[in-house]
Structure formats: structure tokens, C-alpha cells
PDB file of C-alpha atoms and ligand atoms in Angstrom:
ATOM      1  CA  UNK A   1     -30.517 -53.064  -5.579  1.00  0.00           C
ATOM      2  CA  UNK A   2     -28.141 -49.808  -5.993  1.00  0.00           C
ATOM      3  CA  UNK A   3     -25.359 -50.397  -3.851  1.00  0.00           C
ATOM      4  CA  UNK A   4     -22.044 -47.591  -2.928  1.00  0.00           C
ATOM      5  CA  UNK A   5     -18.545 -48.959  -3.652  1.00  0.00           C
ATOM      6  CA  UNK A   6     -18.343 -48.010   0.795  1.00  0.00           C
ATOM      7  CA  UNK A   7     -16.381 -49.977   3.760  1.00  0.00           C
ATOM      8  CA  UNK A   8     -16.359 -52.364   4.739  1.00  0.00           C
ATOM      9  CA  UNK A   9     -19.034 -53.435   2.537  1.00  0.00           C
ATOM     10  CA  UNK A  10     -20.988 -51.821  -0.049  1.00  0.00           C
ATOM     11  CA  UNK A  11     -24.151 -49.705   1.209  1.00  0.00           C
ATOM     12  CA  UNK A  12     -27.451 -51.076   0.111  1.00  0.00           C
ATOM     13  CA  UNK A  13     -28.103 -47.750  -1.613  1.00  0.00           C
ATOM     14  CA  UNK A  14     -32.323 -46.997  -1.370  1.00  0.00           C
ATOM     15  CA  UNK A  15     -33.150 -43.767  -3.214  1.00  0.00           C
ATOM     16  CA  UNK A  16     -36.444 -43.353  -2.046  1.00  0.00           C
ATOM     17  CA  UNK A  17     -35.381 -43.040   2.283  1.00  0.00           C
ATOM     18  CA  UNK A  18     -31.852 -41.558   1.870  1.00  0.00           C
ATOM     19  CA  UNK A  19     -31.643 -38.104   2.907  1.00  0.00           C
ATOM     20  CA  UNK A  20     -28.389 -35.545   3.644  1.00  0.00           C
ATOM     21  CA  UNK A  21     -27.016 -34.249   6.915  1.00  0.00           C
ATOM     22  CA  UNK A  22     -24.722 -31.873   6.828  1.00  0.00           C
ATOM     23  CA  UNK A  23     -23.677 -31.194  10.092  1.00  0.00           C
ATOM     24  CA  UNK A  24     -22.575 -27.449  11.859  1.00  0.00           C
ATOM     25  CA  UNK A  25     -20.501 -25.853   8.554  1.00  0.00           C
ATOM     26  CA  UNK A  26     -20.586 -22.818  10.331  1.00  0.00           C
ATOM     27  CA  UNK A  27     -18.131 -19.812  10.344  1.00  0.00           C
ATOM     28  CA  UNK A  28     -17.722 -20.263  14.057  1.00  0.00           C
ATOM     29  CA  UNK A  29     -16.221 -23.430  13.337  1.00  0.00           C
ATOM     30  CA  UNK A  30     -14.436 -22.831   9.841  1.00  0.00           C
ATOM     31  CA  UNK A  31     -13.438 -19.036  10.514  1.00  0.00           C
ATOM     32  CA  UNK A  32     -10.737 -17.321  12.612  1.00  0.00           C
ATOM     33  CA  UNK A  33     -12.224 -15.747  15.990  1.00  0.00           C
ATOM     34  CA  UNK A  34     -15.385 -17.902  15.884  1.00  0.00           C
ATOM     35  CA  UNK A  35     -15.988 -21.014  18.478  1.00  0.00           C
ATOM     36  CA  UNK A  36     -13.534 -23.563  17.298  1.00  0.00           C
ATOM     37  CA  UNK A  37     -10.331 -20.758  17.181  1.00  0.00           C
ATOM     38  CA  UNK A  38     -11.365 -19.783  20.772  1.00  0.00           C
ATOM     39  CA  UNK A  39     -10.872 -23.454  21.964  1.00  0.00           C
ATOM     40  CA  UNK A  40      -7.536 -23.022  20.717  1.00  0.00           C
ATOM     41  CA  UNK A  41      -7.723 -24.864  17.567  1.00  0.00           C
ATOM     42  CA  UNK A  42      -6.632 -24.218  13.872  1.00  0.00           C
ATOM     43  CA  UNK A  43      -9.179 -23.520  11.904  1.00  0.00           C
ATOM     44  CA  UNK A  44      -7.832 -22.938   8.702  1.00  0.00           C
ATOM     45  CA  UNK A  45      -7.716 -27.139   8.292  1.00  0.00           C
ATOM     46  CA  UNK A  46     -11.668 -27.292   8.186  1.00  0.00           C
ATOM     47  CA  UNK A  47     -12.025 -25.195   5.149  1.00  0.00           C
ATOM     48  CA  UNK A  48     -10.419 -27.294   2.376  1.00  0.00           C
ATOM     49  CA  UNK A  49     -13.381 -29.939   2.997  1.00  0.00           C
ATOM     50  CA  UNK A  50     -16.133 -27.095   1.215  1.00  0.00           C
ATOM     51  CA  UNK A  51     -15.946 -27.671  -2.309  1.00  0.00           C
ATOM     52  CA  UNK A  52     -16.726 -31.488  -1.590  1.00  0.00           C
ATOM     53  CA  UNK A  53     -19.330 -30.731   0.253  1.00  0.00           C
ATOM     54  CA  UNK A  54     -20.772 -28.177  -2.075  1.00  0.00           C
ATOM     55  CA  UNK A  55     -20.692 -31.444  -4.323  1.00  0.00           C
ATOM     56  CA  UNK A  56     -22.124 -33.181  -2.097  1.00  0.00           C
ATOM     57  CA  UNK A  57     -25.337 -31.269  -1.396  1.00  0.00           C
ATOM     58  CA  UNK A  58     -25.538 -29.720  -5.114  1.00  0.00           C
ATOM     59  CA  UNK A  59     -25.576 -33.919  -6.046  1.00  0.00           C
ATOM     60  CA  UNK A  60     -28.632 -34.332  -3.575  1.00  0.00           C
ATOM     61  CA  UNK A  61     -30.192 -31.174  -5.014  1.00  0.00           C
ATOM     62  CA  UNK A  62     -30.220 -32.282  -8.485  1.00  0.00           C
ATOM     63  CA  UNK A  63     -31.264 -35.867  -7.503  1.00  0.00           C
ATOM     64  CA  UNK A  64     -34.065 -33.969  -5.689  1.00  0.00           C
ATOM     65  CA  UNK A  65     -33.599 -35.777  -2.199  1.00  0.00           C
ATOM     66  CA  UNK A  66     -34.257 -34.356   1.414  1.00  0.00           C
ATOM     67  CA  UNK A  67     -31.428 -32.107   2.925  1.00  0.00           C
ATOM     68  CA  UNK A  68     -30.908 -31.581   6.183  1.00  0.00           C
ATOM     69  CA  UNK A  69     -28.324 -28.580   7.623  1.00  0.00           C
ATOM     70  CA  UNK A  70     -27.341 -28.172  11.410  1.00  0.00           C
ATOM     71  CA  UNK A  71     -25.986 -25.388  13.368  1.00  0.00           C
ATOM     72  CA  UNK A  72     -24.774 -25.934  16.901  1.00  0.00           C
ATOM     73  CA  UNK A  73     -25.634 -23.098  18.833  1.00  0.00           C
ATOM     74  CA  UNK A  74     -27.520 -21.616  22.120  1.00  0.00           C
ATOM     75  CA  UNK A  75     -30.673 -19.331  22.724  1.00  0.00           C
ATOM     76  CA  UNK A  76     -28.967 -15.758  23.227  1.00  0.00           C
ATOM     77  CA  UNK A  77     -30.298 -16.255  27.089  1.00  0.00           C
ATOM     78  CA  UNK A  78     -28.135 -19.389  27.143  1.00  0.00           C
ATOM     79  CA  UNK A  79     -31.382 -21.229  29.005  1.00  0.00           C
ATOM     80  CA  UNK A  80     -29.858 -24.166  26.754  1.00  0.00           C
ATOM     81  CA  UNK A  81     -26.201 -24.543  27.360  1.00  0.00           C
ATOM     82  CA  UNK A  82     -25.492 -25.962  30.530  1.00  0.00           C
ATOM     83  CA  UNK A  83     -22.478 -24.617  32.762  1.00  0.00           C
ATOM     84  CA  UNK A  84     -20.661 -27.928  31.940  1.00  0.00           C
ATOM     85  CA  UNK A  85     -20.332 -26.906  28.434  1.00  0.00           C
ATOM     86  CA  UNK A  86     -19.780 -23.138  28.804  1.00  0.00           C
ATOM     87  CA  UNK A  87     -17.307 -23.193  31.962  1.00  0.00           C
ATOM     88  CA  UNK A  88     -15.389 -26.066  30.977  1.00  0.00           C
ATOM     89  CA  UNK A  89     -11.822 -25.243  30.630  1.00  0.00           C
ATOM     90  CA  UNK A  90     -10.218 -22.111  29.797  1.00  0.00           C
ATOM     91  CA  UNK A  91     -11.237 -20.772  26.244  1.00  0.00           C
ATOM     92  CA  UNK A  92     -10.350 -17.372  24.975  1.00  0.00           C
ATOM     93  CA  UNK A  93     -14.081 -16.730  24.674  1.00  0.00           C
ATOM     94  CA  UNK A  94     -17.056 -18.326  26.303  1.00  0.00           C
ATOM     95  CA  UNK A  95     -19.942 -19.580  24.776  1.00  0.00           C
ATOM     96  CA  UNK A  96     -21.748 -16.358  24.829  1.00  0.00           C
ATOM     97  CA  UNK A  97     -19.302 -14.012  24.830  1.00  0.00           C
ATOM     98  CA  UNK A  98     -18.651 -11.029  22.381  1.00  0.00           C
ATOM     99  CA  UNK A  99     -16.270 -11.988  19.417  1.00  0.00           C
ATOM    100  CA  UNK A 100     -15.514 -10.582  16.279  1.00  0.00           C
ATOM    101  CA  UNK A 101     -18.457 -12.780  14.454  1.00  0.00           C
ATOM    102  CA  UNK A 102     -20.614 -11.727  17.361  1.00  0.00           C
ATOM    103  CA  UNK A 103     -21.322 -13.624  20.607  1.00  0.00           C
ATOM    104  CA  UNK A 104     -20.286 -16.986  20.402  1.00  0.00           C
ATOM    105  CA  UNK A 105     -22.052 -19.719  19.778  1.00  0.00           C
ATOM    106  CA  UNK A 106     -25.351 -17.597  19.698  1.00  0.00           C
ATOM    107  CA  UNK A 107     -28.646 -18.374  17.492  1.00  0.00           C
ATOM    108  CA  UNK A 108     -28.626 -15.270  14.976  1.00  0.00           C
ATOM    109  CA  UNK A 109     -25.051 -13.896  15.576  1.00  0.00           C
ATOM    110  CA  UNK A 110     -22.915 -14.202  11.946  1.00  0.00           C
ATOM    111  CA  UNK A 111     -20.787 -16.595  13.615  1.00  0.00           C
ATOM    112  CA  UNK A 112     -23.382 -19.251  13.918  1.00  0.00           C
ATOM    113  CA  UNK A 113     -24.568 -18.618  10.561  1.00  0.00           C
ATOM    114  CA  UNK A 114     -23.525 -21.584   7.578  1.00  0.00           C
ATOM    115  CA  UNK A 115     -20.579 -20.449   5.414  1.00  0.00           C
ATOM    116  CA  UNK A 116     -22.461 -18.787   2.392  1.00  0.00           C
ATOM    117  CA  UNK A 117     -20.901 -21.300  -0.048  1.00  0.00           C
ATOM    118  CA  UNK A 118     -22.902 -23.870   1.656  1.00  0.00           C
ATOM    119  CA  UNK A 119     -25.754 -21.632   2.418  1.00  0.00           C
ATOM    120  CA  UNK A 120     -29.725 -23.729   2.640  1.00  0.00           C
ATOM    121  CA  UNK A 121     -31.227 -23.495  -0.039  1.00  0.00           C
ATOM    122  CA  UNK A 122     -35.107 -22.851  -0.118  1.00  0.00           C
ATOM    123  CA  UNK A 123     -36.676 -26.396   1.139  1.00  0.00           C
ATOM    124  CA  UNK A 124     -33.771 -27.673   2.616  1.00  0.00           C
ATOM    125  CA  UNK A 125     -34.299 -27.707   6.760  1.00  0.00           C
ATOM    126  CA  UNK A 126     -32.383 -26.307   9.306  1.00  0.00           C
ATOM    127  CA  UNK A 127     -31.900 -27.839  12.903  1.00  0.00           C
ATOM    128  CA  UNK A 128     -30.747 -25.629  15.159  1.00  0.00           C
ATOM    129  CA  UNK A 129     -29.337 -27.620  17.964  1.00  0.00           C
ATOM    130  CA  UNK A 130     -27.860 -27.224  21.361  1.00  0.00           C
ATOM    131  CA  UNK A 131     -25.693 -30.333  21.929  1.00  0.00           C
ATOM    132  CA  UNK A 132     -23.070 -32.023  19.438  1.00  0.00           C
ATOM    133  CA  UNK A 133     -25.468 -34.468  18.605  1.00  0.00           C
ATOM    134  CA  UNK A 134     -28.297 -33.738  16.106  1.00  0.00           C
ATOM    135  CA  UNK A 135     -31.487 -35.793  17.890  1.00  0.00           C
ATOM    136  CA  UNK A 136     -31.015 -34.070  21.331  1.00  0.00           C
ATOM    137  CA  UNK A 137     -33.490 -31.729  21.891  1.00  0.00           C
ATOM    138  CA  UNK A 138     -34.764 -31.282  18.134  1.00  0.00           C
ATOM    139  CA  UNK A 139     -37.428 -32.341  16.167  1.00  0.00           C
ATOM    140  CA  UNK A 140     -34.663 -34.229  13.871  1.00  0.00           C
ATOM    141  CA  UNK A 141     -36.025 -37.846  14.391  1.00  0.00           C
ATOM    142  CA  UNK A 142     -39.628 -36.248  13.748  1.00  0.00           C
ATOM    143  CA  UNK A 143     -39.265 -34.721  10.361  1.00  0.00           C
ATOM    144  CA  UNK A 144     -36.954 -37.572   9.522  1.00  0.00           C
ATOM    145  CA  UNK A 145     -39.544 -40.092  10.662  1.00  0.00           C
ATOM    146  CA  UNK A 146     -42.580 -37.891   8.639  1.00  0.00           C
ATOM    147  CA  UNK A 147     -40.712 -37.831   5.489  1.00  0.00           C
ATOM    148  CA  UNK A 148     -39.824 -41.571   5.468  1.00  0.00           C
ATOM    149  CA  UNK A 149     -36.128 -41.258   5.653  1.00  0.00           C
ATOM    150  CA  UNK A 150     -34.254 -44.262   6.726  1.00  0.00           C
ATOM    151  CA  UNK A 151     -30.960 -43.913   5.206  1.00  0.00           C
ATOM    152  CA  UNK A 152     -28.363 -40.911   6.289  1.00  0.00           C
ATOM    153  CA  UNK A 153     -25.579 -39.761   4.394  1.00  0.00           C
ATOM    154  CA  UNK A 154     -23.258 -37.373   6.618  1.00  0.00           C
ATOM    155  CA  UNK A 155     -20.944 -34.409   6.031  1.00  0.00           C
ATOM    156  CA  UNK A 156     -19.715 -31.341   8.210  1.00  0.00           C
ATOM    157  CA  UNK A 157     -17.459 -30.961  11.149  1.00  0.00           C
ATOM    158  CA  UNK A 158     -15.910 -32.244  13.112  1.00  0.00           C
ATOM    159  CA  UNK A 159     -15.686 -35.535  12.484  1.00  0.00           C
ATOM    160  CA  UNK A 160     -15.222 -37.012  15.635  1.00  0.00           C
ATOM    161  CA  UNK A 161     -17.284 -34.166  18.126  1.00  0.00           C
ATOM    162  CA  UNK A 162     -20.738 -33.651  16.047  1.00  0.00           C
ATOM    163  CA  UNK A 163     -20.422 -35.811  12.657  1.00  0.00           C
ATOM    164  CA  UNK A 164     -19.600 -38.677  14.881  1.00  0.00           C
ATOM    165  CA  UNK A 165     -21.723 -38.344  17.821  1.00  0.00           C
ATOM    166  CA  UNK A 166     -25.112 -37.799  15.409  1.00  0.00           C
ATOM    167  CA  UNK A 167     -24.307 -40.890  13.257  1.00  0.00           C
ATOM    168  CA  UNK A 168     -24.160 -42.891  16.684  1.00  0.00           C
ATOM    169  CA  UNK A 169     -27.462 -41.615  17.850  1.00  0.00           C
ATOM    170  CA  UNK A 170     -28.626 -42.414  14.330  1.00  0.00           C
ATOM    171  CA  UNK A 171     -27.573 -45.611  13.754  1.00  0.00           C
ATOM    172  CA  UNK A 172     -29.180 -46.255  17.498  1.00  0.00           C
ATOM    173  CA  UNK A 173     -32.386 -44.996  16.035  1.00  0.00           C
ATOM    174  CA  UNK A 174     -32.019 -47.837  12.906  1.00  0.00           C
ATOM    175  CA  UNK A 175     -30.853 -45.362  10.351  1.00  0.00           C
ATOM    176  CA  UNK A 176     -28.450 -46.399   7.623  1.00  0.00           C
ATOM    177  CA  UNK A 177     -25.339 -44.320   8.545  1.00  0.00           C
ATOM    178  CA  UNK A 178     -22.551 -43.524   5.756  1.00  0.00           C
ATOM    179  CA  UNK A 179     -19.842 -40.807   5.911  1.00  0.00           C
ATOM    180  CA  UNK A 180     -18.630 -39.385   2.974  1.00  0.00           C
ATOM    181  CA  UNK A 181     -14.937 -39.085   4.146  1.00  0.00           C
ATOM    182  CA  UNK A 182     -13.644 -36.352   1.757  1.00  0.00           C
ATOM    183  CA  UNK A 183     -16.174 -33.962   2.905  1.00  0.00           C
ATOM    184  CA  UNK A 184     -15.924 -34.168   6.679  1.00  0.00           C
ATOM    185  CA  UNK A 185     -12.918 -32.843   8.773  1.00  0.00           C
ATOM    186  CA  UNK A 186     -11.752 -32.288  11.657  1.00  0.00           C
ATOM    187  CA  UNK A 187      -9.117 -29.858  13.679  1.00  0.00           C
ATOM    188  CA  UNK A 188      -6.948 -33.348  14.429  1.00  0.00           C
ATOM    189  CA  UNK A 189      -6.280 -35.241  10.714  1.00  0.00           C
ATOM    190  CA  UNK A 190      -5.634 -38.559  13.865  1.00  0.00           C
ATOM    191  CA  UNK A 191      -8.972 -38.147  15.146  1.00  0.00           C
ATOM    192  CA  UNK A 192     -10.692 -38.018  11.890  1.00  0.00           C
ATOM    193  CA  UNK A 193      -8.904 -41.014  10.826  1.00  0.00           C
ATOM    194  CA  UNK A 194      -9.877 -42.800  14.159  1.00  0.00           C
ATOM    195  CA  UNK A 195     -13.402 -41.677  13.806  1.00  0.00           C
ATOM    196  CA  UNK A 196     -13.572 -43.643  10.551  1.00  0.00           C
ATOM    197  CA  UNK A 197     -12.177 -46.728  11.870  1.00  0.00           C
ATOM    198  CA  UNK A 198     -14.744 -46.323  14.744  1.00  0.00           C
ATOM    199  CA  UNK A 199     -17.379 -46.204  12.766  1.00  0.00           C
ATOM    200  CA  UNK A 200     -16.212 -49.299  10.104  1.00  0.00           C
ATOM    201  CA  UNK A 201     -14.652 -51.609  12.494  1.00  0.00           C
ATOM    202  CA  UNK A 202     -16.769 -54.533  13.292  1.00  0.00           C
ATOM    203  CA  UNK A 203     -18.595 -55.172  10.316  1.00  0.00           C
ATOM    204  CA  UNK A 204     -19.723 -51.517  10.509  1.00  0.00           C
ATOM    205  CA  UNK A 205     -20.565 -50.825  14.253  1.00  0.00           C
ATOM    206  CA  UNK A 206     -21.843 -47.612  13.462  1.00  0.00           C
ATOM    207  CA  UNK A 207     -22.273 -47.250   9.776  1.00  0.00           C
ATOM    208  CA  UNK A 208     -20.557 -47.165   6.104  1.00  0.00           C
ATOM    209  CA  UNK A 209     -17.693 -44.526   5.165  1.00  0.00           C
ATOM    210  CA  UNK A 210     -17.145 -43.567   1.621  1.00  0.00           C
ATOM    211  CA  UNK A 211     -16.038 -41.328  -0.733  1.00  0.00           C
ATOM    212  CA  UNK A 212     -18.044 -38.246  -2.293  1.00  0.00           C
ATOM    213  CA  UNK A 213     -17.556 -39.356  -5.570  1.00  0.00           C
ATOM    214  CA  UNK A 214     -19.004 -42.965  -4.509  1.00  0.00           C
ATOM    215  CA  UNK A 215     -21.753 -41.214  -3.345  1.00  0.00           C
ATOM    216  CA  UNK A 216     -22.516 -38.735  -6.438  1.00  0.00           C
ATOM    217  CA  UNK A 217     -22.259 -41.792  -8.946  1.00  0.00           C
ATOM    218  CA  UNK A 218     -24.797 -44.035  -7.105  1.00  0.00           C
ATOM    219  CA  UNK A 219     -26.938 -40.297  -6.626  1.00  0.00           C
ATOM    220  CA  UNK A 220     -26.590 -39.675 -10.413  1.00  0.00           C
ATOM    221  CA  UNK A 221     -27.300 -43.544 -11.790  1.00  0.00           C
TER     222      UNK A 221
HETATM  223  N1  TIU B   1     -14.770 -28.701  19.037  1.00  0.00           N
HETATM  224  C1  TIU B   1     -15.091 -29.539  18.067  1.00  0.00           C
HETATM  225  O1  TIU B   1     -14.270 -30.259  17.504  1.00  0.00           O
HETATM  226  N2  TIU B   1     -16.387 -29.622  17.654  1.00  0.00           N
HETATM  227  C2  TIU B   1     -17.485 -29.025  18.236  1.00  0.00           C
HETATM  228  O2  TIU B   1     -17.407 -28.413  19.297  1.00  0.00           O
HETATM  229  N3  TIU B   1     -18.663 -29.084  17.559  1.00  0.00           N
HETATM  230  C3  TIU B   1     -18.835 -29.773  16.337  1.00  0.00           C
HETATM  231  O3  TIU B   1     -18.152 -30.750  16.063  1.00  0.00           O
HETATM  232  N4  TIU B   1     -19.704 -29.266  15.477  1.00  0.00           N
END
């Protein structure tokens, strides 16, 4: 068997049921005056992560394996963002609100739109979703489940909000979990480097962590 050089053990690498997640690289999250700046946090940190990730997915495009790209955001009638997310301490600009990207947060609005150098490409999905995990409320588990995925490599932002929150409610649905650490990030370089010790400590309580280029060679042999 194929295995990633991963911690804390190598990943029992199956080609034919891993598929990619890249999770919310969105300009609301990776550009000034988007969702992430109004909660009052640098965004300028999140962007050095894209040319990995553009590695990443091109890897799992040549390789020809599923791809899977999320966006958090709301219906523009915000019937799917409860108050406790939208009036929960003092940002410069609710969920919903007008910003320079558009409203915040909002299906359609260029803010919620994927950073064009990580743009979907034609047969790669899209899951719009409402919370910071990836199975709530989407058809996620169902396409993943109908295309016989059982293995999930993950990449995006942030690494502890929605890149760790989706591999937990993966890895309670019996996927495979494995981070590729150089193309996640998050707004606090701590947090991301308690999210992987989460996620590796205790023989791998949550999953595998490992580098892209761990990834691409195991992809590419
Ligand atoms: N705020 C923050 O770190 N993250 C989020 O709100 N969403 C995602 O992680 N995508």
C-alpha cells in the first residue's frame, strides 16, 4: 500500500477514495474589507498559503481525483445565519452588511467569491455552506458518499475555525482526515500550530497532518 511520509504515522494512502477539500479561500477571508478584516483580524497573513494550495489542487487535477471547494456564506435574506452568529460581538460590519466587496458574507457578492488564483475549475464542486463546518446543512456527505470517497485531504482557512471543525465532523463520519500544513493558515500562527497538535495528538484523534510536498509525491507516484 502507498503510504504519506504524515504524523504521527504515515497515512495509508488509497488513490481510488481520496478526494480534496479546500475549505472557504475566499476574498472575504484573504482580502482587506471582506469578513475576516471586519472581525478585526489581519488578513494579509492568509495570503502567503495560495501558491501551496494552487499546488495542491493543480496535483489533484493532474492525478485526476475529486475536488471539492467551500465557501462560507448566507442566502442574501439571511434565512440561514442565525442571530448568534451575526450579532455576536461588535464587528465593523455585520454579516450582511454593505462592504467594499459587497455585503458580507452574502452568496453571489465578490466577497464570497474564491480568490481567482484558486478559482473551480469545470467538474470540481462547490459547497456553499452556512456554518464553519462543511457537513452542516449540505449535501457534502452525499456526493462524498455517491462518489466513493473515503479519504480527505484538507486545505483553506482558517485552520482552527472551518479547516478544523470539518475534519472533526469528517473523521466522525469515518473519513481518513489529513491536513496538508503548508497550505492551511490561520489569522493566529498559535492557533494553527495548536490545531495541528489537536488533530495528531493521541495517535491521531482526528486525523494525519502533512506537508504539500508529501502529499504531491504520493499523488504523482
Ligand atoms: N474567523 C475565522 O477564523 N474563520 C471563520 O470565520 N471562517 C473560516 O474559518 N472559514
Amino acid at each position: 500500500m502507498a503510504e504519506i511520509d504524515a504524523a504521527p504515522f504515515a497515512f495509508p494512502f488509497q488513490r481510488d477514495q481520496i478526494a480534496l477539500v479546500v475549505i472557504d479561500m475566499q476574498r472575504d477571508f484573504v482580502e482587506p474589507g471582506g469578513f475576516g478584516a471586519s472581525l478585526g483580524n489581519d488578513v494579509s497573513l492568509l495570503g502567503a498559503i495560495v501558491p501551496t494550495v494552487r499546488r495542491l489542487l493543480d496535483g489533484f487535477r493532474v492525478a485526476g481525483l475529486p475536488i471539492f471547494h467551500t465557501r462560507e456564506c448566507h442566502l442574501p435574506d439571511l434565512s440561514d445565519c442565525p442571530d448568534a452568529k451575526r450579532m455576536r460581538g461588535a464587528p465593523s460590519l455585520r454579516i450582511g452588511d454593505d462592504g467594499p466587496m459587497g455585503r458580507i458574507l452574502i452568496a453571489g457578492e465578490p466577497g464570497a467569491d474564491i480568490i481567482p488564483e484558486l478559482a473551480p475549475q469545470s467538474g470540481e464542486i462547490v459547497i456553499d455552506k452556512p456554518g464553519k463546518g462543511a457537513f452542516y446543512a449540505t449535501d457534502l456527505g452525499r456526493m462524498l458518499e455517491e462518489r466513493g470517497v473515503k479519504q480527505l485531504v484538507f486545505a483553506g482557512v482558517t485552520t482552527e475555525v472551518c479547516v478544523q471543525t470539518t475534519m472533526r465532523e469528517a473523521n466522525d463520519r469515518g473519513y481518513d482526515c489529513l491536513l496538508a500544513t503548508d497550505a492551511t493558515e490561520s489569522y493566529f500562527p498559535a492557533f494553527k500550530a495548536a490545531a495541528i497538535a489537536m488533530i495528531t495528538a493521541q495517535g491521531g484523534i482526528v486525523g494525519w497532518a502533512a506537508p504539500t510536498d508529501a502529499i504531491l509525491e504520493a499523488l504523482n507516484g
